[in-house]
Structure formats: structure tokens, C-alpha cells
Amino acid sequence: MVGQKLSAANELLQLLSVNDAKARVAGFLLFRSSRIKGETIELTRDDISAYINVRRETISRKLGELRKEGAIELEGNRKIHVRNKDILRDTFENEV
């Protein structure tokens, strides 16, 4: 249990050290989908903004970019369906 919490904390620290907003959003989506063990993330833009310290407007823009690339699908204001983890991983890892 402690090991899992430490691992999650390390992943979050790595995520927050990324300067590029799109890479940070992509990393967060990967992090969150692995934690919930599913493909649908249910969070508002404000929740994501608070979690990764990126402005809400930027979150919306970057989610739109990831949607156009085919990485995610958006449903309403709360649901994000992860469609292609490879695109998210490439976006995140190219900035780490």
C-alpha cells in the first residue's frame, strides 16, 4: 500500500515538472486512466486545472488539440474517453 502511494506521488511529481501544457494534460490523462483502471475520466476542466496547475482555458484548448489528434473523445463537460494512449504517451514523453 505504501509502495503504491509512493509510486503515485513520484508519477505526479514527474507530471508537475513538465513545462509544456499539452504534455502536462496528456500525462495527467495517462496518470488518471491508470489510477481508475478505465478509459473514461469524469472530471471538470476546473478539477483538472487545479490538479495540474494549468489554467482552465488552457486545459480546454489542449483537450481540443488532443481530440483532433485522435487521442481522446470528449463527451459533455465532464467525460473524457481515452482512445489512444500511444498518442498521449508520445506527447508526454517528448517533453520529459
XYZ file of C-alpha atoms in Angstrom, residues 28-67:
40
model
C -2.400 13.696 -16.442
C -4.835 11.755 -18.625
C -2.446 8.787 -18.672
C -1.923 9.038 -14.913
C -5.633 9.269 -14.187
C -6.686 6.477 -16.544
C -4.137 4.134 -14.951
C -5.419 5.016 -11.465
C -9.081 4.415 -12.292
C -8.195 1.385 -14.428
C -10.560 2.541 -17.142
C -10.843 4.589 -20.288
C -13.378 7.214 -19.156
C -12.244 10.041 -16.910
C -15.009 12.053 -15.265
C -13.620 15.397 -14.123
C -14.469 19.004 -14.891
C -11.954 21.288 -16.571
C -11.707 23.150 -13.253
C -10.802 19.937 -11.414
C -8.075 19.113 -13.941
C -6.835 22.699 -13.779
C -6.498 22.562 -10.005
C -4.825 19.171 -10.095
C -2.057 20.026 -12.586
C -1.805 23.796 -12.092
C -2.753 24.849 -15.628
C -5.402 27.491 -16.369
C -8.873 26.215 -17.219
C -8.855 27.905 -20.616
C -5.575 26.207 -21.474
C -6.996 22.845 -20.391
C -9.911 23.314 -22.796
C -7.610 24.249 -25.695
C -5.227 21.369 -25.105
C -8.067 18.850 -24.747
C -9.376 20.121 -28.093
C -5.966 19.575 -29.679
C -5.734 16.051 -28.269
C -9.257 15.344 -29.550
